[in-house]
Each structure stands twice: as structure tokens, then as C-alpha cells.
Coordinates of C-alpha atoms in Angstrom, one line a residue:
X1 CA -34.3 -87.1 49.6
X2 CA -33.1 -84.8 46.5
X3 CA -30.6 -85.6 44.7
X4 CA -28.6 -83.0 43.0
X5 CA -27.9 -83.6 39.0
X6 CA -24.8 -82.2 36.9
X7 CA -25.8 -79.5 34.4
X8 CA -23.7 -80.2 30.9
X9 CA -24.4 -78.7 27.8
X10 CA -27.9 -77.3 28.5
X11 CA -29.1 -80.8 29.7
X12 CA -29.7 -81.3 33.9
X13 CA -28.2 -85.1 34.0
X14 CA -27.0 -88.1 36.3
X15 CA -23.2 -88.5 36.6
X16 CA -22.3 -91.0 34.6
X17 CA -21.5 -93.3 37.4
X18 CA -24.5 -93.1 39.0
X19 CA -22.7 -92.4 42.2
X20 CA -23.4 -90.1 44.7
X21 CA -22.4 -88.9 48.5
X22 CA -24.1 -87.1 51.2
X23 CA -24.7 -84.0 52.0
X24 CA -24.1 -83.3 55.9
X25 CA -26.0 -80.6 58.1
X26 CA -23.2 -79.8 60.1
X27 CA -26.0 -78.7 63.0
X28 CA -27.4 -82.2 63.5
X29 CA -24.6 -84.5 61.5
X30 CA -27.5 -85.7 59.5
X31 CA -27.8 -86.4 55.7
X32 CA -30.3 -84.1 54.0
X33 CA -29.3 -84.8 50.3
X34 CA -27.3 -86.5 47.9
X35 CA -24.7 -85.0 45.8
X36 CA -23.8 -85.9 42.1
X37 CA -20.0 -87.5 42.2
X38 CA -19.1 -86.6 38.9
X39 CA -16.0 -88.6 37.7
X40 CA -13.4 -87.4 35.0
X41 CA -15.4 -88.8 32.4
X42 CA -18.3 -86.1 33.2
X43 CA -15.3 -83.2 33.3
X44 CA -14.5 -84.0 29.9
X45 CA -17.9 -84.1 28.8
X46 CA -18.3 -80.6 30.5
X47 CA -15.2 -79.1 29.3
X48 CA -15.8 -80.1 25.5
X49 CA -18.9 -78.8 25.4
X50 CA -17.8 -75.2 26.8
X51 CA -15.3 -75.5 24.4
X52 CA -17.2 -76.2 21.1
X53 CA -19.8 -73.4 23.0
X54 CA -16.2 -71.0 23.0
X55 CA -15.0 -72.3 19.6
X56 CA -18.2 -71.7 17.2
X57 CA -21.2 -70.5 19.5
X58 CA -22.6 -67.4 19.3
X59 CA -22.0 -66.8 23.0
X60 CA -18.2 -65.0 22.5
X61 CA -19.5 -62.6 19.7
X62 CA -22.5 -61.3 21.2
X63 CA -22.8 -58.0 21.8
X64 CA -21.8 -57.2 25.6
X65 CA -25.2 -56.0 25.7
X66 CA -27.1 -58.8 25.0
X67 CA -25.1 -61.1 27.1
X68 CA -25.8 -58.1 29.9
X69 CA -29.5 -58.8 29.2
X70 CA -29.1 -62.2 30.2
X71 CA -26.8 -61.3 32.8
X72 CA -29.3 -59.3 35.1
X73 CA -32.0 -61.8 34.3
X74 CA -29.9 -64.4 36.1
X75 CA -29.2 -61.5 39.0
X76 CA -33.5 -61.3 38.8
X77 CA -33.5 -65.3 39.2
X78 CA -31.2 -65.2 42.0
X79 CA -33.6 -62.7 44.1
X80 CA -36.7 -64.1 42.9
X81 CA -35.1 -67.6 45.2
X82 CA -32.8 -66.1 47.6
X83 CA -35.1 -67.8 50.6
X84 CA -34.4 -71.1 49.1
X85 CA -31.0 -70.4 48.0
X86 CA -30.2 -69.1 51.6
X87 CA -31.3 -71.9 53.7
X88 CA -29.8 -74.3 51.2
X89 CA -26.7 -72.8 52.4
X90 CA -27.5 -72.8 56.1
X91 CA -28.2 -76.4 55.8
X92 CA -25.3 -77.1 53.6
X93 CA -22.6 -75.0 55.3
X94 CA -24.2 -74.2 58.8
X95 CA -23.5 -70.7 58.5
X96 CA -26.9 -68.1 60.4
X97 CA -30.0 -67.4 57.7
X98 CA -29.4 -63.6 57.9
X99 CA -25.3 -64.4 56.6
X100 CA -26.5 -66.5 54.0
X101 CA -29.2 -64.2 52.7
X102 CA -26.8 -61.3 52.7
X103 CA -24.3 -63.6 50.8
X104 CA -27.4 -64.5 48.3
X105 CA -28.2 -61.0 47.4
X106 CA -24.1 -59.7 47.3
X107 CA -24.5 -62.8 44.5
X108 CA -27.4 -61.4 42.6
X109 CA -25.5 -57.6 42.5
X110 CA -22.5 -59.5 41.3
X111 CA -24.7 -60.7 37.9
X112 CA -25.9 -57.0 38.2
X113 CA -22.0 -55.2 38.2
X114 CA -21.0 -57.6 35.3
X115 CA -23.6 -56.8 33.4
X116 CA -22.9 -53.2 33.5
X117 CA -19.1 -53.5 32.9
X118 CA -20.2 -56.2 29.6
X119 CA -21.8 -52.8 28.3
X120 CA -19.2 -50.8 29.0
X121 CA -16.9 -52.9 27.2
X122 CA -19.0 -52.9 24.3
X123 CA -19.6 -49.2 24.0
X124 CA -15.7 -49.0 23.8
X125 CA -13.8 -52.1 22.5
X126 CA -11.0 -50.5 21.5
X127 CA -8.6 -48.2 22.8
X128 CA -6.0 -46.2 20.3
X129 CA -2.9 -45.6 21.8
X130 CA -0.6 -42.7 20.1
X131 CA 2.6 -44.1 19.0
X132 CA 4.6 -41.1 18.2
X133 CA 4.3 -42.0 14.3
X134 CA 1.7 -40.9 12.3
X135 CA 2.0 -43.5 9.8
X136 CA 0.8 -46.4 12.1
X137 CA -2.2 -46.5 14.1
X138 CA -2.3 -48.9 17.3
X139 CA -5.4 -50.0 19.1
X140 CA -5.5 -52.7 22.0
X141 CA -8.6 -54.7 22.1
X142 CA -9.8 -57.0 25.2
X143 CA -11.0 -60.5 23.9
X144 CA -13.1 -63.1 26.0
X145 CA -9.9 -65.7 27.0
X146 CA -11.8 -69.1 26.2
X147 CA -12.5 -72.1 28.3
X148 CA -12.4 -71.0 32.1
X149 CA -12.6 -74.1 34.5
X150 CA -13.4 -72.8 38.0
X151 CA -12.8 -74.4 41.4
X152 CA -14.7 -72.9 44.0
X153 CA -14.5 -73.4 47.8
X154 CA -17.2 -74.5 50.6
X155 CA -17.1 -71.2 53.1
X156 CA -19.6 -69.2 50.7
X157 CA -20.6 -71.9 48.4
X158 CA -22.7 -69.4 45.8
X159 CA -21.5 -66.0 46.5
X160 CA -17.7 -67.5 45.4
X161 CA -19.2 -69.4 42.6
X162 CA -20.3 -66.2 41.0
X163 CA -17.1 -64.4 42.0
X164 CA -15.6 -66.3 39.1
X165 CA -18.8 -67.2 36.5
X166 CA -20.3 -63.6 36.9
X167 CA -17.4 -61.8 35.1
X168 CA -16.2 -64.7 32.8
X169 CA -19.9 -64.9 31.2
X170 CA -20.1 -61.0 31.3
X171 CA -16.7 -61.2 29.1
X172 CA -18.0 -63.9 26.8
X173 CA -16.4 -67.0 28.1
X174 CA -17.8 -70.1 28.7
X175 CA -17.3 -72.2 32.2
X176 CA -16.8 -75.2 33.7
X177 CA -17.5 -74.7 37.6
X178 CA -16.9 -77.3 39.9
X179 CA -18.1 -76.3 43.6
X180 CA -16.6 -77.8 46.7
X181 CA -18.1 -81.4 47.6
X182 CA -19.1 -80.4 50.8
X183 CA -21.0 -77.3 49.9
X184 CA -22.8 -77.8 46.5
X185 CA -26.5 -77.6 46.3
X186 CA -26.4 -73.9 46.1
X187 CA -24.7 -74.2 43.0
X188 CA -27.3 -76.3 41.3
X189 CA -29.9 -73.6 42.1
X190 CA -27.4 -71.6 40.2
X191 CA -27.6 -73.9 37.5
X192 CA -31.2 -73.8 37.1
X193 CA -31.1 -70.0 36.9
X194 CA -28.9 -69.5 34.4
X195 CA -30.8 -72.2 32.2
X196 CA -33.6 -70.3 32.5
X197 CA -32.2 -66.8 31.8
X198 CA -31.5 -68.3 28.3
X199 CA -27.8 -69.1 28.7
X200 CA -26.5 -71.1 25.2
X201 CA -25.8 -74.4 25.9
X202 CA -22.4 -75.5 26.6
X203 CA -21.1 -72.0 28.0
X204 CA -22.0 -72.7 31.6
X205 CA -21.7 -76.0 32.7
X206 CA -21.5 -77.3 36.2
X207 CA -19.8 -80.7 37.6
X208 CA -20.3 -81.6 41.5
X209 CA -17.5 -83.8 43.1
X210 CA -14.7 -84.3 44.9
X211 CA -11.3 -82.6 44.4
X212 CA -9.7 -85.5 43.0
X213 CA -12.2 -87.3 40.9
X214 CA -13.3 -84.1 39.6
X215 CA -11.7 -80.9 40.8
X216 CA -8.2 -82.2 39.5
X217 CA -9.1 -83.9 36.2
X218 CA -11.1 -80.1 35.3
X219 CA -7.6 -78.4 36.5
X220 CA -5.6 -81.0 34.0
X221 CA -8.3 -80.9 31.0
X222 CA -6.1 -79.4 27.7
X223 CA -8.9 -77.7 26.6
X224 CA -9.5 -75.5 29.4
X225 CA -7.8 -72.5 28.9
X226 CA -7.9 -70.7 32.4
X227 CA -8.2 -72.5 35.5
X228 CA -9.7 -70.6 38.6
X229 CA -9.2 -71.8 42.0
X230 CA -9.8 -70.6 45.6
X231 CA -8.8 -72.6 48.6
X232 CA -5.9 -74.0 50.2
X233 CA -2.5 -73.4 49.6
X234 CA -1.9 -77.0 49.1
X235 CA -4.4 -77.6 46.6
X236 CA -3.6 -74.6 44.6
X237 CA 0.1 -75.4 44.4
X238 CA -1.6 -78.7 42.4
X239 CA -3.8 -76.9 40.3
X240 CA -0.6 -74.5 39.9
X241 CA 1.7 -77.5 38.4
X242 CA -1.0 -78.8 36.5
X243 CA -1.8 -75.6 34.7
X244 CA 2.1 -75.0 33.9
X245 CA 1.6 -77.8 31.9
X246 CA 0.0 -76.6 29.1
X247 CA 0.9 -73.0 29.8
X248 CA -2.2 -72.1 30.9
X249 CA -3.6 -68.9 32.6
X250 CA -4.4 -69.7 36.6
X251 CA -5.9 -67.3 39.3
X252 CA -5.2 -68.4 42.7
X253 CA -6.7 -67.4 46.0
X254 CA -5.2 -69.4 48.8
X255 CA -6.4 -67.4 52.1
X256 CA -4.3 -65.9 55.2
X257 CA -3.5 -65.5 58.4
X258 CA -4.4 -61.1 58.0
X259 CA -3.3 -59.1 60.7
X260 CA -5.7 -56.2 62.6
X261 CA -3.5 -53.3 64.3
X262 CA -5.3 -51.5 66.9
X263 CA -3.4 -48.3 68.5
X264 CA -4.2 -47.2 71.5
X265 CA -6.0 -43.7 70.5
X266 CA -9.0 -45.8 69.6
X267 CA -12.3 -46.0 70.7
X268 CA -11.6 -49.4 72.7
X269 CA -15.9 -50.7 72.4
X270 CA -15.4 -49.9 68.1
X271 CA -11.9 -51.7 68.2
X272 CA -13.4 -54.8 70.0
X273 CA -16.8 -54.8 67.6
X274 CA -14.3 -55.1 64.5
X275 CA -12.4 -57.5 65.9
X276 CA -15.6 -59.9 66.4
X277 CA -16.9 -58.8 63.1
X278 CA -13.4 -59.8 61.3
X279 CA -12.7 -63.3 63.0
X280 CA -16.2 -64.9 64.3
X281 CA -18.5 -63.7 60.8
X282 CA -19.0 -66.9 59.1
X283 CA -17.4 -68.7 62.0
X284 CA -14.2 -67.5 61.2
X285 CA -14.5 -70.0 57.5
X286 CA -12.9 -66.6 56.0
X287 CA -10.0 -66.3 54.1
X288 CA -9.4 -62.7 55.0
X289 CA -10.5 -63.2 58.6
X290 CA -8.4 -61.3 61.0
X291 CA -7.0 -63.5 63.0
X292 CA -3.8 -62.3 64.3
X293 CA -4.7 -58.9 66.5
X294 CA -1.9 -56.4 67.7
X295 CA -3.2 -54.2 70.5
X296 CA -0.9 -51.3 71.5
X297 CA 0.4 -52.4 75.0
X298 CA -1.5 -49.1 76.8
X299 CA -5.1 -50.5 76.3
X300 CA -4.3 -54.2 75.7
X301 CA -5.4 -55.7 79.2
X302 CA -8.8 -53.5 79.2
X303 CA -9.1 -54.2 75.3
X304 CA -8.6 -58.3 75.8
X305 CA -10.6 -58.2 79.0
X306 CA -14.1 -56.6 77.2
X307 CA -13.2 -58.6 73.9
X308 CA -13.4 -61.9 76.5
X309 CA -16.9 -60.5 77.6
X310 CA -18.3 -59.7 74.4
X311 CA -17.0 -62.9 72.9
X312 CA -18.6 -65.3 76.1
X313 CA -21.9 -63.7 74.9
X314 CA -22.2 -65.2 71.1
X315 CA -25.2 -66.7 70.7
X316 CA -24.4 -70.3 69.3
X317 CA -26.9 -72.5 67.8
X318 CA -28.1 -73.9 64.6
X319 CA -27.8 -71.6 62.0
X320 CA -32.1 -71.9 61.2
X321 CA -32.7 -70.7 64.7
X322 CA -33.6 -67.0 65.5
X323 CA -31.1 -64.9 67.1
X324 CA -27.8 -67.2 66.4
X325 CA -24.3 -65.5 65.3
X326 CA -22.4 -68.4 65.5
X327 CA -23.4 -71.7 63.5
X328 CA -21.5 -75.1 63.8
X329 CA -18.0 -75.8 61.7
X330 CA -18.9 -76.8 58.2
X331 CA -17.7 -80.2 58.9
X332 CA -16.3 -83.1 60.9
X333 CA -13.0 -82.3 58.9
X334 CA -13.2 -78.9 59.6
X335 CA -14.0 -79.4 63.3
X336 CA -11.5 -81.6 64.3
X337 CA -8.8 -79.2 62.3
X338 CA -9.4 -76.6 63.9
X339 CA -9.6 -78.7 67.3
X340 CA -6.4 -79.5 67.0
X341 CA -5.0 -76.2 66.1
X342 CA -6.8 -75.4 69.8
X343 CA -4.4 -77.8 71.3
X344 CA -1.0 -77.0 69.6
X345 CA -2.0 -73.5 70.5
X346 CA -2.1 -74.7 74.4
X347 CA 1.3 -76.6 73.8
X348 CA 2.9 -73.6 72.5
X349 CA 2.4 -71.8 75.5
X350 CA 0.2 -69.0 74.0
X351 CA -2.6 -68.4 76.8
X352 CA -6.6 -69.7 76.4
X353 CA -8.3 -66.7 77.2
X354 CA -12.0 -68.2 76.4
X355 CA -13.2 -70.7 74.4
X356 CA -11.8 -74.2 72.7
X357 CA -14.2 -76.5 73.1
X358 CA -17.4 -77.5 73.1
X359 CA -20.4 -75.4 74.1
X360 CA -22.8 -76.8 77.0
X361 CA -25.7 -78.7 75.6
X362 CA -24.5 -79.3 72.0
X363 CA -23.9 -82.9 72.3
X364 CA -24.8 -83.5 68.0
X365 CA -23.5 -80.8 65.7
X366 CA -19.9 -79.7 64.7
X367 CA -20.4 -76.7 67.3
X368 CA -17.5 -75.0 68.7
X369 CA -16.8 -72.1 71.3
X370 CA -15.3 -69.2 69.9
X371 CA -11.8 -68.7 71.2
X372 CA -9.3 -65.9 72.3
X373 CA -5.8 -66.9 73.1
X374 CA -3.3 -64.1 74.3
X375 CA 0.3 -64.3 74.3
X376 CA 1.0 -66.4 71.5
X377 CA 4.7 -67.3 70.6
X378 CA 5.1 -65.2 67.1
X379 CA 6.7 -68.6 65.7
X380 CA 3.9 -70.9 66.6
X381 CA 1.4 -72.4 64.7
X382 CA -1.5 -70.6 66.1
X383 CA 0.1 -67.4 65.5
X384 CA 1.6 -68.4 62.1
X385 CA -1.3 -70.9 60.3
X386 CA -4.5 -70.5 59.2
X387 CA -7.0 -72.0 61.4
X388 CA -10.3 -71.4 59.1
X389 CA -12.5 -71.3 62.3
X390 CA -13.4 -68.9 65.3
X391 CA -9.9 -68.7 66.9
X392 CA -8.0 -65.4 67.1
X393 CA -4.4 -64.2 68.7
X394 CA -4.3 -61.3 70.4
X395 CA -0.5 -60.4 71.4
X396 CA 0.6 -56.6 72.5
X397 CA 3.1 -54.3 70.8
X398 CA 4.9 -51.1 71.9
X399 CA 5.8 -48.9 68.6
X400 CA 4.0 -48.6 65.0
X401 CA 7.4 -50.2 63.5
X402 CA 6.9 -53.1 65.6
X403 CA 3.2 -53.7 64.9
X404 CA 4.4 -53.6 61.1
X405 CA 7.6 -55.7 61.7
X406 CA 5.2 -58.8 63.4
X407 CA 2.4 -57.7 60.6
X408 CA 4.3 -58.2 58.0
X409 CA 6.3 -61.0 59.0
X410 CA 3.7 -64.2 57.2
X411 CA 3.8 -66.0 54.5
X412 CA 0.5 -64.7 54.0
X413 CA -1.0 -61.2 52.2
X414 CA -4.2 -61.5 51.8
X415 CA -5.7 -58.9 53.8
X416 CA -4.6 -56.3 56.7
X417 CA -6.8 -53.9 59.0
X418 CA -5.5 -51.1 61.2
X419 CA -7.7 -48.9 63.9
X420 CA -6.0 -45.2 64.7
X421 CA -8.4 -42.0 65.5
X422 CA -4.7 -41.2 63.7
X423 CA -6.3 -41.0 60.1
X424 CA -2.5 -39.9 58.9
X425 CA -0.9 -42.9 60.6
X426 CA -3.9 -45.1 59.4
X427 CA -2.3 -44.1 55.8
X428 CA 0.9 -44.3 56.7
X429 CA 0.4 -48.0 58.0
X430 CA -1.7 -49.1 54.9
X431 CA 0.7 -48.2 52.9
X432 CA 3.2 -50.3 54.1
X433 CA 1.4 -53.3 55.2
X434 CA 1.8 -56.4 52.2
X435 CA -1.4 -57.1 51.4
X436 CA -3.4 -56.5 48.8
X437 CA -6.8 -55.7 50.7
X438 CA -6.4 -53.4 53.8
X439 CA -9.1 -52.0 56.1
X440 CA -8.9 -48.8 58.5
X441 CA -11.2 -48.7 61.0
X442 CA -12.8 -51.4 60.1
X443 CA -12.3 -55.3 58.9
X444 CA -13.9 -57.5 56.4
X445 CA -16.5 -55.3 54.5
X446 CA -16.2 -56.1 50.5
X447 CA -17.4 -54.6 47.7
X448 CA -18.1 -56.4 44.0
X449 CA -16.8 -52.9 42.4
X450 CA -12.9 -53.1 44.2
X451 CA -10.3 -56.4 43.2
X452 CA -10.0 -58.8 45.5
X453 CA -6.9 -60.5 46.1
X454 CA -3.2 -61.0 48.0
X455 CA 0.5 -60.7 48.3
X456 CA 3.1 -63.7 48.5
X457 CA 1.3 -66.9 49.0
X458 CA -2.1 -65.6 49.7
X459 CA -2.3 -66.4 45.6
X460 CA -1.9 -64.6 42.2
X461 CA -4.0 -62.8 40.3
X462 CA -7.5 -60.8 41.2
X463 CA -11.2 -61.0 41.3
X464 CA -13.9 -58.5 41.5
X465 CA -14.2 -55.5 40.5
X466 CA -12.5 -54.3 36.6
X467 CA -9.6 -56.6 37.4
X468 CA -12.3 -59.3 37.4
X469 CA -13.5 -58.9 34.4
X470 CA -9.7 -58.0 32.1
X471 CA -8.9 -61.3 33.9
X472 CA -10.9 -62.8 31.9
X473 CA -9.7 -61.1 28.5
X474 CA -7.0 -61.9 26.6
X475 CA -5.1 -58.4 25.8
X476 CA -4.5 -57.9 21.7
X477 CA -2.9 -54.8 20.2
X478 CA -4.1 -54.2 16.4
X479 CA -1.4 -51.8 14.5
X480 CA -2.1 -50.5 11.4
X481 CA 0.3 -48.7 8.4
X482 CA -1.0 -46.4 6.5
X483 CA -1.6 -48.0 3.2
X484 CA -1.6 -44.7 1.3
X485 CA 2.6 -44.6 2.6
X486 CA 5.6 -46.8 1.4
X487 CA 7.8 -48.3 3.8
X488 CA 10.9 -48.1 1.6
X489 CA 12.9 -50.5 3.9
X490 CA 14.4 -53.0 1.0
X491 CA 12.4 -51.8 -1.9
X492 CA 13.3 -48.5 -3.0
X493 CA 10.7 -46.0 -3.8
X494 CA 9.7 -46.1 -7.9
X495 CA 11.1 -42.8 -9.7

């Protein structure tokens, strides 16, 4: 059975305890690999090696396009095993082969868009900025920000991995990435690749482990100098308070509960194939998933009743088998969440449409049916929470304000998606919903070249895209007197 090894300072090694935990194929329950439990003392190793890497390596003054070089052979490494990489994931996470290939190559482009942007950056590193006096000349100047400890979540183990190494290596930081414990072999593949595209020791390093014997000791470290975290909002309040600290720079992605408005003028088949896409892809394990729907009252019954059809014929199964759109839960943990979240939805008198339980002749496996419920009290938990599974609301409105009005009202601002034949109202809508990604016709599609991120407690900060990569960069403005001029200010002029 493999076991999977830390990667510190150039060197594939055993934690230092020697201690490892399984690694779960939520399709049969099995263990099909052990995992590295790398303690605090493995963190620190980690962390001090990015930093001497930051501190006197050659990896933060290389030209942007050398590191770009490197960059796109690690995008070329990531193809040359997306196979591999992909059914590690469908073993690891449960997720269907053609998801996790799709999610294997969006990683490889990701190397690919960092690359270019490291060469943009260094064909222009600085910008001049006109400050109304001829005397002084201002230029601002975007340096790598140093030590970048990231904390990456289970739901797309590699793909969000490289969300957050991708643009700090393009920008000349070094990393310490510690992946989810129930999702991490993907990452050691990742490891392996960027070894052999020639990466300096030291600037990526990668520590498997659990959240508190690694993830919060990495989030604590003083010499990290960003820490980068994606999951719940529990955990990144932690990683919040521990960053505050020592005044560090955090990014936070803590997921939603994003609503999807569909009016009435709509093509109602379209409306209903969105609404799949954006709450049963990746078995609803998304953090933009839209899982509250608002139908407009005038097609909501014929809407709900071919959504109910469509939805009874999901092919379930393991994720390895041909033909399967809906793999098993990630985990026991997961399963019996979101289990529960099926039963306080039942208390709260929102209606079971389909689903909540168990399919026929899945008696190993952490499968689940996906679920509709209708009706759904706007203050209840299964209205209100995430549920990170395959369970979606659909409730009925009258007017666009209203639809906005029971949008808007979450904690949540992740992500929004609205469905008009309207293309002025579908403006008009966007523009008011609060969240920082927002779909029309349409829900879920992403794009490596646009920022990612949300409103309110959906997190702070953005990935993707430019934002990725000037979040990563510390800002510096350069101003400069003329030397050939006198200030004059408490030394007078000679005669």
C-alpha cells in the first residue's frame, strides 16, 4: 500500500513521527493508502526552509521569465500524468473520472496563465504615476510578498492547490501548502512535478496532515508571511485570529449558500439543466453551488415537477464506473452532515420533493440520493446553511424585488446566478445582487483569467485571475527628487 511522503526543502521525506492515517475510498469505505501525519515539528521545518529559500535564494529575483519557464514545464508535467492524477482524485474524493480529468487539466492551464502574467510583470515592473510636480518622479513597483502558507480544502484537492501555489510561484514567493487530510495524494503528485520542473529547494514545500497538528501550527508559524485558507467559516475565523497576531496578510474563502433566480420568461428545460449543473456537479462539495433556487411563481410547479424528473434520473455509482454523474460523499463526516441537514430540513416543515437517503443497492459506500425540497421556511437551516452536498431549495417568488430581498438576505456572498430571456433585467439584477461572482444564464462555469471570491462572510480577499497574482505582491511606491533641484525648505539657497 503507498504511502505518501512530505516534500521539504527539495528532499521527498517521512514525517518525523513516523505516523500516518488512511486514506478512505469513499465508494467502498476501504483504505487504499496511507497519508504522511506531519506534526508541528515538520511545519517548522517546512516553513524555515521557504523562508531562508524567500530570504537569500535566487527564486524572488529571477526574472519573471525564467520562473515562467519553469512554470509551464510544471503545467507540461501535470498533462503528461493527468490519468494518474485524475483517478487519484476519484479514489481520494469519489468525485466521476471525466470531473476530475477536467479539474486536472483546468490545473495544468492555471501553471500556464501564471506563467504568462510572471512575463508580463517582468516586461513592465514599474509603473510611473504623474504627480503634478515635475521635480519628483513616482513609480509603484509590485514585489513577491514572502513566505505564503496555504491551506487548501478536500472538494478539488489539486485544482485548489494550484489556485494558491500557481500565482504565488509565478510572483516569486515561496510556499508552504498543506492539503486537506482527507484529500491529499493528489498533492504529492504535485509535489513530484514541480521537483522535476527544477523548482529551488525550499520555495515549494508541502506538509500532509490534519488541521490541528498541522494546518494550525502552519497558520500560527511567525515566519509565514501570508496565510491562504479556503474552507469553512469556522476554521477560517481560526486562521483569521491567528494571523492578527503577527499582522499578517490572510485570504479567506469560506463558501455560501448562492442563490439562482429563475424568471418566468425562461426557457423552463435550460433553467432546469443549470440548476442540476450548479448544485449536483461535484455532488454539490462546491462552495459556490447554487443551492437556494427562486423560481417565479408562474412556472414554479411545471419547473419543480421536470427538475424532480430530471433529478430521479442521475446516474449514481462509483466514480471509476462509466456513465456515473454522481459519486459518493467524500466521507463518513461528510455523509452523516449532510444527513442530518436532510432531517432538520424535514423538521422545518420545508417539503422532500425527491431524494434524502440512500440509493437502492448501495449498501458500502458514502452514497447519497440527490435531493429537492420545496417550500422551505426562509429562516431554517436548510434554507439558510450550507449543506456541502447534493441538496437544493427551491421556494417561489412573485416580483424581481422580492427575488432580490430573499437573495440577498444570507450571511453568505459568494456567488449568485439569475436566468431572464430579459438580458436588461439580467443586468439589472446582477448588479444588485452581493456577491462577488454572479452568473446569467448560467451557474458555476469558472475561468483562471477572472478573480474569484465573495461578499460578507463568504471570505476576504481574491484568487484567480490578476487579483491572484497582485495578491501575492506587496505594493511599493519609489519617489524620486530631482537631484539637479534644491529643496530650500530650512536651508536657504547659497547666493
Amino acid at each position: 500500500m503507498h504511502r505518501t511522503r512530505l516534500y521539504i526543502d527539495g528532499m521527498f521525506t517521512a514525517p518525523e513521527g513516523e505516523q500516518y492515517f488512511p486514506a478512505i475510498n469513499p465508494a467502498t469505505e476501504g483504505t487504499f493508502a496511507e497519508v504522511a501525519a506531519g506534526q508541528a515539528v515538520d511545519i517548522d521545518r517546512a516553513v524555515r526552509a521557504a523562508r531562508r529559500a524567500f530570504d537569500a535564494g535566487e527564486w524572488p529575483g529571477l526574472n519573471g521569465g525564467a520562473r515562467a519557464g519553469i512554470l509551464r514545464r510544471i503545467a507540461e508535467g501535470i498533462r503528461a500524468r493527468l490519468k494518474e492524477i485524475a483517478l487519484l482524485e476519484v479514489r481520494d474524493n469519489g468525485k466521476p473520472v471525466p470531473e476530475a480529468e477536467w479539474d486536472v487539466a483546468d490545473a495544468a492551464f492555471c501553471f500556464d496563465y501564471y506563467a504568462d502574467l510572471a512575463e508580463e510583470h517582468a516586461a513592465r515592473p514599474r509603473e510611473t504615476v504623474d504627480v503634478g510636480d515635475a521635480r519628483f518622479q513616482a513609480t509603484i513597483s509590485r514585489e513577491p510578498l514572502g513566505v505564503i502558507g496555504a491551506i487548501t480544502p478536500w472538494n478539488f484537492p489539486l485544482l485548489m492547490a494550484v489556485w494558491k501555489v500557481a500565482p504565488a510561484l509565478a510572483a516569486g514567493c515561496t510556499v508552504v501548502l498543506k492539503p486537506s487530510e482527507l484529500c491529499s495524494l493528489s498533492c504529492e503528485v504535485l509535489a513530484e512535478i514541480i521537483h522535476a520542473a527544477g523548482v529551488p529547494a525550499g520555495v515549494f514545500n508541502l506538509v500532509t496532515g490534519t488541521g490541528p497538528e498541522a494546518g494550525q501550527p502552519l497558520a500560527d508559524h511567525p515566519l509565514v508571511d501570508k496565510v491562504a485558507f479556503t474552507g469553512s467559516v469556522a476554521t477560517g475565523r481560526k486562521v483569521m485570529q491567528a494571523a492578527s497576531a503577527g499582522i499578517r496578510t490572510v485570504s479567506l474563502e469560506l463558501g455560501g449558500k448562492s442563490p439562482f433566480l429563475v424568471f418566468d420568461d425562461c426557457d423552463i428545460d435550460k433553467a432546469v439543466e443549470w440548476i442540476l449543473f450548479g448544485i449536483f456537479w461535484n455532488k454539490g462539495e462546491v462552495c459556490s453551488a447554487t443551492s437556494r433556487v427562486l423560481v417565479q411563481r408562474g412556472i414554479f410547479d411545471r419547473l419543480l415537477e421536470r427538475l424532480r424528473i430530471a433529478t430521479e434520473t442521475i446516474e449514481i455509482g462509483s466514480g471509476e464506473a462509466s456513465g456515473v454523474k454522481l459519486g459518493p460523499l467524500v466521507s463518513k463526516g461528510q455523509y452523516d452532515k449532510v444527513r442530518d441537514a436532510i432531517e432538520a430540513g424535514k423538521r422545518s416543515g420545508a417539503r422532500l420533493v425527491t431524494g434524502g437517503d440512500r440509493p437502492e443497492g448501495f449498501d458500502h459506500g458514502y452514497f447519497l440520493r440527490p435531493t429537492i425540497f420545496a417550500d422551505a421556511p426562509t429562516h431554517s437551516a436548510i434554507w439558510q446553511e450550507e449543506i456541502f452536498g447534493p441538496v437544493v431549495c427551491i421556494n417561489a417568488f412573485d416580483t424581481e424585488q422580492e427575488a432580490l430581498d430573499l437573495a440577498n438576505d444570507s450571511k453568505y456572498g459568494l456567488a449568485a446566478a439569475v436566468m431572464s430571456d430579459d438580458l436588461d433585467r439580467c443586468e439589472r439584477v446582477a448588479a444588485r445582487l452581493r456577491a462577488g461572482i454572479v452568473w446569467i444564464n448560467c451557474s458555476q462555469p469558472t475561468f483562471t483569467q477572472v478573480p474569484w471570491g465573495g461578499y460578507k462572510m463568504s471570505g476576504i480577499g481574491r484568487e484567480l485571475g490578476r487579483a491572484g497574482f497582485d495578491a501575492c505582491c506587496e505594493t511599493k511606491q519609489i519617489t524620486r527628487f530631482d537631484h539637479r533641484e534644491r529643496w530650500g525648505w530650512y536651508l536657504d539657497a547659497p547666493e
